[in-house]
mmCIF file of C-alpha atoms and ligand atoms in Angstrom:
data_model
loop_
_atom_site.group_PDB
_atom_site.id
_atom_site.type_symbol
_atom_site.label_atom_id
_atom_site.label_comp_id
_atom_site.label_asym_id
_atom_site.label_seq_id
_atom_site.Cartn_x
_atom_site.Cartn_y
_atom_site.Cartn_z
ATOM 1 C CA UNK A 1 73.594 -79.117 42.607
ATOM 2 C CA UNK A 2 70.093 -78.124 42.730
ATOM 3 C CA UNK A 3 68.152 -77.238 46.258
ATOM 4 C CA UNK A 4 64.591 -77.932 47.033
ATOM 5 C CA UNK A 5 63.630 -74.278 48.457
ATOM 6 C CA UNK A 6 60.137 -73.665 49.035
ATOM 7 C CA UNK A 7 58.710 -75.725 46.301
ATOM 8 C CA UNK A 8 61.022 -74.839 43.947
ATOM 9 C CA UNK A 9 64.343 -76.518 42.626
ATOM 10 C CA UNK A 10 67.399 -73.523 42.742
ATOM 11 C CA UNK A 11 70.831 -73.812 42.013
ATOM 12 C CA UNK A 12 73.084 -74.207 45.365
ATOM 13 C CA UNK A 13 74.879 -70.660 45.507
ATOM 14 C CA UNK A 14 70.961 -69.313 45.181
ATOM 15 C CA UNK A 15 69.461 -70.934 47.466
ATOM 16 C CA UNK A 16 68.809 -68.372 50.657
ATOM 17 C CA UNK A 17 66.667 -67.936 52.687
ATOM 18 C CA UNK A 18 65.771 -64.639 54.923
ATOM 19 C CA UNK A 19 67.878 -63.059 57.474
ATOM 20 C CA UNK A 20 64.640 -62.505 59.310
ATOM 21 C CA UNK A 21 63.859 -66.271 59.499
ATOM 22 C CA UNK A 22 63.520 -67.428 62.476
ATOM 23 C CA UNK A 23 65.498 -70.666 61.868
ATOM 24 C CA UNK A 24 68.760 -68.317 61.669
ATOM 25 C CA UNK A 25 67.683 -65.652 64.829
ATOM 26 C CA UNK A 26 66.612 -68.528 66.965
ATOM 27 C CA UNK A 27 67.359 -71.876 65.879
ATOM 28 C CA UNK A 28 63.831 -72.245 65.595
ATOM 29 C CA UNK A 29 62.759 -75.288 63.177
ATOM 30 C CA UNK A 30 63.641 -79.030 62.697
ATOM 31 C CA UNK A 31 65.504 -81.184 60.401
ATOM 32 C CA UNK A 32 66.382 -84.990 59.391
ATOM 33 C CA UNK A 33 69.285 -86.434 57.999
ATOM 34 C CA UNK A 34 68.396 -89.231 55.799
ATOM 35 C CA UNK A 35 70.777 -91.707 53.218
ATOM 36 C CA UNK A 36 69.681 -92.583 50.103
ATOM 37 C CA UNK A 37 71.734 -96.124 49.181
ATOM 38 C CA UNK A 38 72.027 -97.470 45.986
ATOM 39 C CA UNK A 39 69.004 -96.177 44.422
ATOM 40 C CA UNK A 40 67.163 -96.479 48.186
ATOM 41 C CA UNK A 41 66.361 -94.036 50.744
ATOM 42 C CA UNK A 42 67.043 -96.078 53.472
ATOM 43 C CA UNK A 43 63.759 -96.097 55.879
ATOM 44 C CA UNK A 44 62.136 -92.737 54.471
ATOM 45 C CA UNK A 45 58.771 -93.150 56.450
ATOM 46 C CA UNK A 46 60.814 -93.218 60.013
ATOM 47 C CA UNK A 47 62.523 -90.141 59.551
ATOM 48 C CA UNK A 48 59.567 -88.470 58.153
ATOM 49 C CA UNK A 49 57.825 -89.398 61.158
ATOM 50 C CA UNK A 50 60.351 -88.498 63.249
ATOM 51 C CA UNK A 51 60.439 -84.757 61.256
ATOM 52 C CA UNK A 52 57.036 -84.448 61.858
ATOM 53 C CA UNK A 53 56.888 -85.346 65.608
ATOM 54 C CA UNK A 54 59.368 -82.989 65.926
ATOM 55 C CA UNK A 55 58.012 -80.234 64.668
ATOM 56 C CA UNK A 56 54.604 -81.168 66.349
ATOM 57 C CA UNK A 57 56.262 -80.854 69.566
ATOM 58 C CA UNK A 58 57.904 -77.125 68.515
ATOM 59 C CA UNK A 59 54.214 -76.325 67.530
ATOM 60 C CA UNK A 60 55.301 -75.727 63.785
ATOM 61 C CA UNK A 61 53.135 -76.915 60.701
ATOM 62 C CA UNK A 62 54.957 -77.869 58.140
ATOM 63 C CA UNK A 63 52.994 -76.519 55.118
ATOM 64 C CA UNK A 64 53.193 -79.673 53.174
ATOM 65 C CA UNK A 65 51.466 -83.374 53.580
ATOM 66 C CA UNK A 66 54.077 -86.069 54.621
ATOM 67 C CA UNK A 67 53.641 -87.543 51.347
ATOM 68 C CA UNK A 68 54.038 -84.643 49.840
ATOM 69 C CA UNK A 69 57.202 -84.343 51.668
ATOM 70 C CA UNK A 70 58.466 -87.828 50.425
ATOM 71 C CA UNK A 71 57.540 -86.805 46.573
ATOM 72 C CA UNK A 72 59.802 -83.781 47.420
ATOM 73 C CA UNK A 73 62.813 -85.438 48.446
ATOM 74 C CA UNK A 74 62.074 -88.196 45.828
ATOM 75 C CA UNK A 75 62.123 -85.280 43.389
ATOM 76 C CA UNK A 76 65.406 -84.053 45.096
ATOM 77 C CA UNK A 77 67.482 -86.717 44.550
ATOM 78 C CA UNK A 78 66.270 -86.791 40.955
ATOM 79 C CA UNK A 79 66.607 -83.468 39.699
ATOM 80 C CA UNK A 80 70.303 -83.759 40.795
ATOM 81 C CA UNK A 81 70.609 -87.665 39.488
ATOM 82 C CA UNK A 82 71.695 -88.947 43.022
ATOM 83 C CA UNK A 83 71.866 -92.626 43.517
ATOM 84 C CA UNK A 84 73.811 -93.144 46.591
ATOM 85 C CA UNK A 85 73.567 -89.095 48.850
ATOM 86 C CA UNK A 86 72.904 -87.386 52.239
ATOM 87 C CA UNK A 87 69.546 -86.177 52.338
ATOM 88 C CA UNK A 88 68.993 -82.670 54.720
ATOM 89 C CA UNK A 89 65.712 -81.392 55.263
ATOM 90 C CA UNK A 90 65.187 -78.562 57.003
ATOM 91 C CA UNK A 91 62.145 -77.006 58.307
ATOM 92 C CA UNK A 92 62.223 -73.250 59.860
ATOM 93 C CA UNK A 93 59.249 -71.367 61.594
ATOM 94 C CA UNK A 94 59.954 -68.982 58.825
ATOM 95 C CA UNK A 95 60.154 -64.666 58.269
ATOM 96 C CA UNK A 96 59.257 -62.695 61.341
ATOM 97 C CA UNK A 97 60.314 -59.705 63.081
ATOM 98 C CA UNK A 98 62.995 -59.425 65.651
ATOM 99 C CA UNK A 99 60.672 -60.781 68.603
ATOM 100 C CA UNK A 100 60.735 -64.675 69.252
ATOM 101 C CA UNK A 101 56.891 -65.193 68.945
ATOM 102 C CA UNK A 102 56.017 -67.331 66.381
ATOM 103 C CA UNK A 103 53.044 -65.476 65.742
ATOM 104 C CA UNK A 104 54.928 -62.742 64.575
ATOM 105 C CA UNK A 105 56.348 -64.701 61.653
ATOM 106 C CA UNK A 106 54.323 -63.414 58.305
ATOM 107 C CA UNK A 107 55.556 -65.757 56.122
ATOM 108 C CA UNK A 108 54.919 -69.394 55.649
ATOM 109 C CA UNK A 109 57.517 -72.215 57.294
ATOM 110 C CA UNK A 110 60.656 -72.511 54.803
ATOM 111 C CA UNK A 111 60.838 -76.071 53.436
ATOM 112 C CA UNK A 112 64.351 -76.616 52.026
ATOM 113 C CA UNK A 113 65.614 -80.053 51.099
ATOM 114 C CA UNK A 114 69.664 -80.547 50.418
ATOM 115 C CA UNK A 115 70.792 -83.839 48.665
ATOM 116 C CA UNK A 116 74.600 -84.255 48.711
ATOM 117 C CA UNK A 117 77.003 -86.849 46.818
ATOM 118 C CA UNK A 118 77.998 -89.340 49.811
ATOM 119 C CA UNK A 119 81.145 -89.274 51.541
ATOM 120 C CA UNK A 120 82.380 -91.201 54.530
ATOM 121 C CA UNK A 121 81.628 -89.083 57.775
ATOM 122 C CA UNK A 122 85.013 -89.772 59.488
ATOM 123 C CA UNK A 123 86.903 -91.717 56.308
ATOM 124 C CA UNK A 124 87.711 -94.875 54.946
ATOM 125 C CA UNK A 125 90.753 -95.054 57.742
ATOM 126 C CA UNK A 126 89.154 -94.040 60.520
ATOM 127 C CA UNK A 127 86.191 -95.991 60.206
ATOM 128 C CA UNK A 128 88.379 -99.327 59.821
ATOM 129 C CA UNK A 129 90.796 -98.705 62.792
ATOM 130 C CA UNK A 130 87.882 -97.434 64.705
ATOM 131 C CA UNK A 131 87.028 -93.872 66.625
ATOM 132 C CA UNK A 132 89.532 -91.970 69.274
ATOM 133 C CA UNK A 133 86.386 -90.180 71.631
ATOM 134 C CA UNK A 134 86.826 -88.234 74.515
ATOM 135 C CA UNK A 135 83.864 -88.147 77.336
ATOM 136 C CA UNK A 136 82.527 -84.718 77.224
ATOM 137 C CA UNK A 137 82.161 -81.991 80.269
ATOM 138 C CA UNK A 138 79.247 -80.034 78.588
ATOM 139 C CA UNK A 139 76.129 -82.774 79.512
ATOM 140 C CA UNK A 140 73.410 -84.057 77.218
ATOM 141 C CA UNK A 141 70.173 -81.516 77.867
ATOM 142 C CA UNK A 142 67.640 -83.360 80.803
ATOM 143 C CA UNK A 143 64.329 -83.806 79.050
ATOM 144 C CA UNK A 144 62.241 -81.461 81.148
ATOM 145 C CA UNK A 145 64.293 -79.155 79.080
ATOM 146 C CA UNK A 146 64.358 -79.079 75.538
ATOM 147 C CA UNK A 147 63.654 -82.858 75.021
ATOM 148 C CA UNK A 148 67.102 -84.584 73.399
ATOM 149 C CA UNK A 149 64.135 -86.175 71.122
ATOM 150 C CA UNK A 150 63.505 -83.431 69.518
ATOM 151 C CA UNK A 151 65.776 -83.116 66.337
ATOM 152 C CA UNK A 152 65.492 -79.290 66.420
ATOM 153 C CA UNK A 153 68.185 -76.681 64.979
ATOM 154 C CA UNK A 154 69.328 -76.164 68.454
ATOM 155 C CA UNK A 155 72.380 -78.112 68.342
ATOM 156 C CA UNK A 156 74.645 -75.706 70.345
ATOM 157 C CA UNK A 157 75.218 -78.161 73.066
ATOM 158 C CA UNK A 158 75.881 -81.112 70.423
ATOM 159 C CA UNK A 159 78.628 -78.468 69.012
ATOM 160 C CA UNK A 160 80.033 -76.810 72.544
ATOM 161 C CA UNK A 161 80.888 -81.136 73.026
ATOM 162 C CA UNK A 162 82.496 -81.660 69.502
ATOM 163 C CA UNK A 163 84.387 -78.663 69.875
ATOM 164 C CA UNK A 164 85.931 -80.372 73.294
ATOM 165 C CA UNK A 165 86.932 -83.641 71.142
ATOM 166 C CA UNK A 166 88.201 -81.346 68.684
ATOM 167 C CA UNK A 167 90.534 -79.622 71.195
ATOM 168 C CA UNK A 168 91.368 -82.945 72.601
ATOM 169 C CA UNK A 169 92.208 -84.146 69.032
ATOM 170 C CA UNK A 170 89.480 -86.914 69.438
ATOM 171 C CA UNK A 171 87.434 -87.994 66.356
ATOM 172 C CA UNK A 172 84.068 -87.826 68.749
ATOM 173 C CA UNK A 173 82.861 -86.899 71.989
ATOM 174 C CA UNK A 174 80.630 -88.725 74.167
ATOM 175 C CA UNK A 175 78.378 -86.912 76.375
ATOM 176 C CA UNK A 176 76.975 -87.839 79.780
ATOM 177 C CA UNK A 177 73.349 -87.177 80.934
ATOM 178 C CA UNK A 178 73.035 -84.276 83.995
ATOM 179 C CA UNK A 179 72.829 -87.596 86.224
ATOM 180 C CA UNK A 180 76.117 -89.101 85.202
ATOM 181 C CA UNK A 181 74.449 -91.468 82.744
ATOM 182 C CA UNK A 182 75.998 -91.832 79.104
ATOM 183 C CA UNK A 183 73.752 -90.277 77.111
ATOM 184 C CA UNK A 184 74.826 -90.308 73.176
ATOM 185 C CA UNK A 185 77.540 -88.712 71.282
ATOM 186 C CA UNK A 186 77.599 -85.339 69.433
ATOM 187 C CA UNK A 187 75.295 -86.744 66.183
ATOM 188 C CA UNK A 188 75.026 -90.547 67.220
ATOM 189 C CA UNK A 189 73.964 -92.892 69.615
ATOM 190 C CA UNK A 190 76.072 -95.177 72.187
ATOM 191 C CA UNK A 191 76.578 -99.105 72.320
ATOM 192 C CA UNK A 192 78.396 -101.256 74.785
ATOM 193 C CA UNK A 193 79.092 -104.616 75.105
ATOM 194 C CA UNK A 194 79.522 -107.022 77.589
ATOM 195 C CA UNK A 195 79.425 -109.992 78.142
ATOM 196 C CA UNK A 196 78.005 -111.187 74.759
ATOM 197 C CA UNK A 197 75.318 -108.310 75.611
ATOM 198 C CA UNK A 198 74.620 -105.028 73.962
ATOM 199 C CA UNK A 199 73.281 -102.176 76.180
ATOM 200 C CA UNK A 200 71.912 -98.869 75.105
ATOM 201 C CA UNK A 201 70.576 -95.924 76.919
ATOM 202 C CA UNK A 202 66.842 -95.346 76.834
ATOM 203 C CA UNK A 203 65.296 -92.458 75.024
ATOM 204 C CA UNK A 204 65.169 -90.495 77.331
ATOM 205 C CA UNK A 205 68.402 -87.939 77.256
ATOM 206 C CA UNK A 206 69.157 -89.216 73.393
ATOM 207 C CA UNK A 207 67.930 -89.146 70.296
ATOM 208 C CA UNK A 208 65.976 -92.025 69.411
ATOM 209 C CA UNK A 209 67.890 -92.795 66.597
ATOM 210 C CA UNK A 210 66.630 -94.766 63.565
ATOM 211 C CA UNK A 211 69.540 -96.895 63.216
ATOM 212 C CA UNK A 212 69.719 -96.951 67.032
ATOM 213 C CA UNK A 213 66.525 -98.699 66.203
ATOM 214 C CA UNK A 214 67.885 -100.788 63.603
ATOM 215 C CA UNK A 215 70.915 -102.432 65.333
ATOM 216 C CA UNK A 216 68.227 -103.278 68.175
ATOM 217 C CA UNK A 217 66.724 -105.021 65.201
ATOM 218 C CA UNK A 218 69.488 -106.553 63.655
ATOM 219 C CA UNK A 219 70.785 -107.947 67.414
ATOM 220 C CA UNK A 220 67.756 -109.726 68.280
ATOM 221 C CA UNK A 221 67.707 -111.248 64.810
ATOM 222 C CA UNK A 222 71.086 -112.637 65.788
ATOM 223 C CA UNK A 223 69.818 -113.701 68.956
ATOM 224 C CA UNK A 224 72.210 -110.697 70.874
ATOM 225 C CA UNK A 225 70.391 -110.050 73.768
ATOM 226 C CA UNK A 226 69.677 -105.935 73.998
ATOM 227 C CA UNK A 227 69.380 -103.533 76.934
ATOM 228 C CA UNK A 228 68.049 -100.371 76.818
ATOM 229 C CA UNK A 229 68.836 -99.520 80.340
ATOM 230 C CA UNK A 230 71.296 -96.333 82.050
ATOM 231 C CA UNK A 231 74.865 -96.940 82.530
ATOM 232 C CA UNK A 232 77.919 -95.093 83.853
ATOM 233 C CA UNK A 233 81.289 -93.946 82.772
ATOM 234 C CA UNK A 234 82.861 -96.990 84.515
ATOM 235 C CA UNK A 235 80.805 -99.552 82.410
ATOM 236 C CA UNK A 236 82.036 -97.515 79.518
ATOM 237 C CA UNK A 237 85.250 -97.686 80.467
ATOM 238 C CA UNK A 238 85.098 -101.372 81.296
ATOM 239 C CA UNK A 239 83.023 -102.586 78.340
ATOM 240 C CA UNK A 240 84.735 -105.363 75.646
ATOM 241 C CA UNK A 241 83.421 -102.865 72.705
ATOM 242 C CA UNK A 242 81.645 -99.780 72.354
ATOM 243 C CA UNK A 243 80.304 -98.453 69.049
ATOM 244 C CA UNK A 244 78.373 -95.427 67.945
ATOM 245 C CA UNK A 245 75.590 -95.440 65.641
ATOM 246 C CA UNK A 246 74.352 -92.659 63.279
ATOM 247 C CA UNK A 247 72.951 -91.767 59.663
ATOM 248 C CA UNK A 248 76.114 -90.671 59.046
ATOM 249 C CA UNK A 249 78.375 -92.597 60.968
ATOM 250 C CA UNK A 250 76.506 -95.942 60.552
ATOM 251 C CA UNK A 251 77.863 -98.068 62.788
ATOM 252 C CA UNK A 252 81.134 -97.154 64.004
ATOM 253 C CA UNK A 253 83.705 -98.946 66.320
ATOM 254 C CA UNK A 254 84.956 -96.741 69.317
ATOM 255 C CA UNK A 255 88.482 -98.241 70.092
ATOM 256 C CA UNK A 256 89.604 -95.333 72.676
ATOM 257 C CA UNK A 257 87.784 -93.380 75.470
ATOM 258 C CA UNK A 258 89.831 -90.821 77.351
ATOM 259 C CA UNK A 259 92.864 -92.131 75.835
ATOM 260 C CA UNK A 260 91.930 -95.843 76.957
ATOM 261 C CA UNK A 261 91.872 -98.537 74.814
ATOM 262 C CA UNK A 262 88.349 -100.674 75.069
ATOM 263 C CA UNK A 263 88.640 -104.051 75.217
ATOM 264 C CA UNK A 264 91.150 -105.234 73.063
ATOM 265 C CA UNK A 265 91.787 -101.241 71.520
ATOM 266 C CA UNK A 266 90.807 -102.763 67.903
ATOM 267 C CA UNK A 267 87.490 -103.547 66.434
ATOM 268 C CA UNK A 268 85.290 -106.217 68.365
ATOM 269 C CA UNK A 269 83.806 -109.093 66.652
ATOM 270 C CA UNK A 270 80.012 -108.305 67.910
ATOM 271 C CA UNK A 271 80.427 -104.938 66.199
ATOM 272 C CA UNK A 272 82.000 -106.532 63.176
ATOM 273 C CA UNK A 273 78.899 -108.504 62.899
ATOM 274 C CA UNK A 274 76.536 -106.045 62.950
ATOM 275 C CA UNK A 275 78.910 -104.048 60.682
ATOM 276 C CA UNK A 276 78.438 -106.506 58.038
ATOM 277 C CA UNK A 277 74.537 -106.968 58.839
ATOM 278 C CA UNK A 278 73.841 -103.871 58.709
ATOM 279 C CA UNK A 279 75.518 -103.270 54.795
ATOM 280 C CA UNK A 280 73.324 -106.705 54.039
ATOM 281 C CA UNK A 281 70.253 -104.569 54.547
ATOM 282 C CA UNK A 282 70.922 -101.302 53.089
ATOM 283 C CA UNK A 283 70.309 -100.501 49.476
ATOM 284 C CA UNK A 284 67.303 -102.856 49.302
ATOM 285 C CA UNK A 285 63.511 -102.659 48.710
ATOM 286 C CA UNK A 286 62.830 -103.986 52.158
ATOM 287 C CA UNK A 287 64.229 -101.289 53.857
ATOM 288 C CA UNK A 288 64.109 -98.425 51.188
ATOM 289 C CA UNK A 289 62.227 -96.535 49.220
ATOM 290 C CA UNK A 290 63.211 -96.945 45.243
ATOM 291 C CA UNK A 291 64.080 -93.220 43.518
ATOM 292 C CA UNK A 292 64.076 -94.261 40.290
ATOM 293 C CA UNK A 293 60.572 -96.775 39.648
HETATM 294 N N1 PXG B 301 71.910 -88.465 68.317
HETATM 295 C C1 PXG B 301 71.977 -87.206 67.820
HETATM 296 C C2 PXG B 301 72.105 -86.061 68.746
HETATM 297 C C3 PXG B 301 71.934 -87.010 66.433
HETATM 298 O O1 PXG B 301 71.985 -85.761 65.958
HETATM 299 C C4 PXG B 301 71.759 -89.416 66.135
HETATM 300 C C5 PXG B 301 71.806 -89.531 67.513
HETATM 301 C C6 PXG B 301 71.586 -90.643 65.298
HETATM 302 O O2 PXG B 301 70.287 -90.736 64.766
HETATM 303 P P1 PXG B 301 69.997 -91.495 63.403
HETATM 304 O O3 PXG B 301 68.538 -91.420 63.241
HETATM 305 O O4 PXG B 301 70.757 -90.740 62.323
HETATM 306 O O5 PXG B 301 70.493 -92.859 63.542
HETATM 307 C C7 PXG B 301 71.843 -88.122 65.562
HETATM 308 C C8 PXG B 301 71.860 -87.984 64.077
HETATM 309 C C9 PXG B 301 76.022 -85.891 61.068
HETATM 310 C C10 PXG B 301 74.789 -85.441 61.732
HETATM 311 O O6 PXG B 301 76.622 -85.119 60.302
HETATM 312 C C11 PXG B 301 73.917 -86.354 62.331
HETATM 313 C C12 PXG B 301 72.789 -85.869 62.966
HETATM 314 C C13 PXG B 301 72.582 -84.537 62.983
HETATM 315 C C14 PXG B 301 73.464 -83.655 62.414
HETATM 316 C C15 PXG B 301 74.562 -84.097 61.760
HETATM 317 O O7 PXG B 301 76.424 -87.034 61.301
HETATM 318 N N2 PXG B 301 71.811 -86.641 63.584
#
């Protein structure tokens, strides 16, 4: 496997970067995750967007153009002949000395780019009988702190809450907002439904997640009406299905939280719907960008 490293394609075990980059003493860059289906990287221009917010927000200029970026991880996935992969990109404030001022960085931003064969996140099993999550004590970050938009390499809290479903032998955790509000999971966003109705929370203490943004899509389409509006543990507990929805994780049915079955404890038929919507519009040149012209 080759590795997009600062403009140049190196094989895996020699691609490094600096122990004096900041990205490693501070968590101090950005990154996307990004699928590449059949030939299609699925909604390229919304994650580049979303990579460059980011990093607009952390002050950090990534040294290339955003279509200069695409042609990269274009290039990416065809150096290493990658149809269907897992796109990283990673963006770090680059070399500096030991202080955390970005002005003391000398070198330029690294730009690294890792594509990776697919495989399913949680498994083939799993993702048909549906996710065992626990709710999670350690709270989604309030946005007056580092903004839960931002899709920086700060994912400490993320980790302290997957660490808590790992311990509780959970396949994901859910995390709460510092109000009490679901917020998302560890690396995905949270759906409920009731009543025939999907709700989401806002933006606000979550990611805004492109295919967040897609099932939005995909539910009005079907004529589901959509919230985007807070709600608590109890609706969570009380809802007829619950799903998370990630890159990685597409859209995945949650069938316990805190060891209680939701709804029915078995896949809903809303989710199964936008299950099978969803694989209906991957892999396509409406929503991707080809690799190979
Ligand atoms: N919330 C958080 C905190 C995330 O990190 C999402 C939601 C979903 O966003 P998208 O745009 O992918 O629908 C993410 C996704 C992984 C992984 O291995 C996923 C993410 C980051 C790191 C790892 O699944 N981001």
């Amino acid at each position: 496997m080759k590795v997009y490293l600062n403009g140049q394609f190196v094989p895996e075990e020699e691609a490094k970067i600096s122990v004096f980059d900041h990205g490693l003493l501070y968590g101090d860059g950005v990154f996307e995750g990004i699928r590449a289906y059949d030939g299609y990287l699925f909604k390229l221009n919304r994650h580049l967007d979303r990579l460059y917010d980011s990093a607009k927000a952390i002050a950090l200029d990534i040294p290339l153009s955003k279509s200069e970026m695409a042609q990269a991880i274009l290039e990416t996935l065809r150096v290493n002949r990658l149809r269907s992969s897992y796109i990283r990109p990673v963006v770090t404030r680059g070399p500096g000395d030991l202080g955390i001022d970005p002005r003391r960085c000398y070198g330029k931003p690294s730009v690294i780019i890792i594509a990776k064969e697919w495989r399913s996140l949680y498994g083939e099993e799993v993702s048909q009988r549906g996710l065992k999550t626990i709710v999670a004590s350690t709270r989604a970050r309030p946005p007056d702190t580092l903004s839960p938009s931002i899709k920086s390499l700060n994912y400490l809290n993320n980790i302290m809450a997957r660490v808590e479903a790992n311990y509780a032998g959970a396949d994901e955790a859910i995390m709460l907002d510092t109000h009490g509000f679901v917020a998302e999971g560890s690396a995905d966003n949270v759906f409920i439904v009731k009543r025939g109705q999907l709700s989401t929370p806002p933006t606000v203490a979550c990611l805004p997640g492109i295919t967040r943004e897609t099932v939005i899509e995909l539910a009005r389409t079907e004529k589901i009406l959509v919230n985007e509006e807070f709600f608590t543990l109890s609706a969570l507990y009380s809802a007829d299905e619950c799903f998370i929805t990630g890159t990685a994780a597409e859209i995945a049915p949650i069938i316990e939280i805190d060891h209680r079955p939701v709804g029915m404890g078995k896949l809903g038929p809303i989710t199964q719907k936008l299950i099978q919507k969803f694989r209906t519009i991957t892999g396509i040149p409406a929503t991707g960008t080809p690799i190979y012209e």
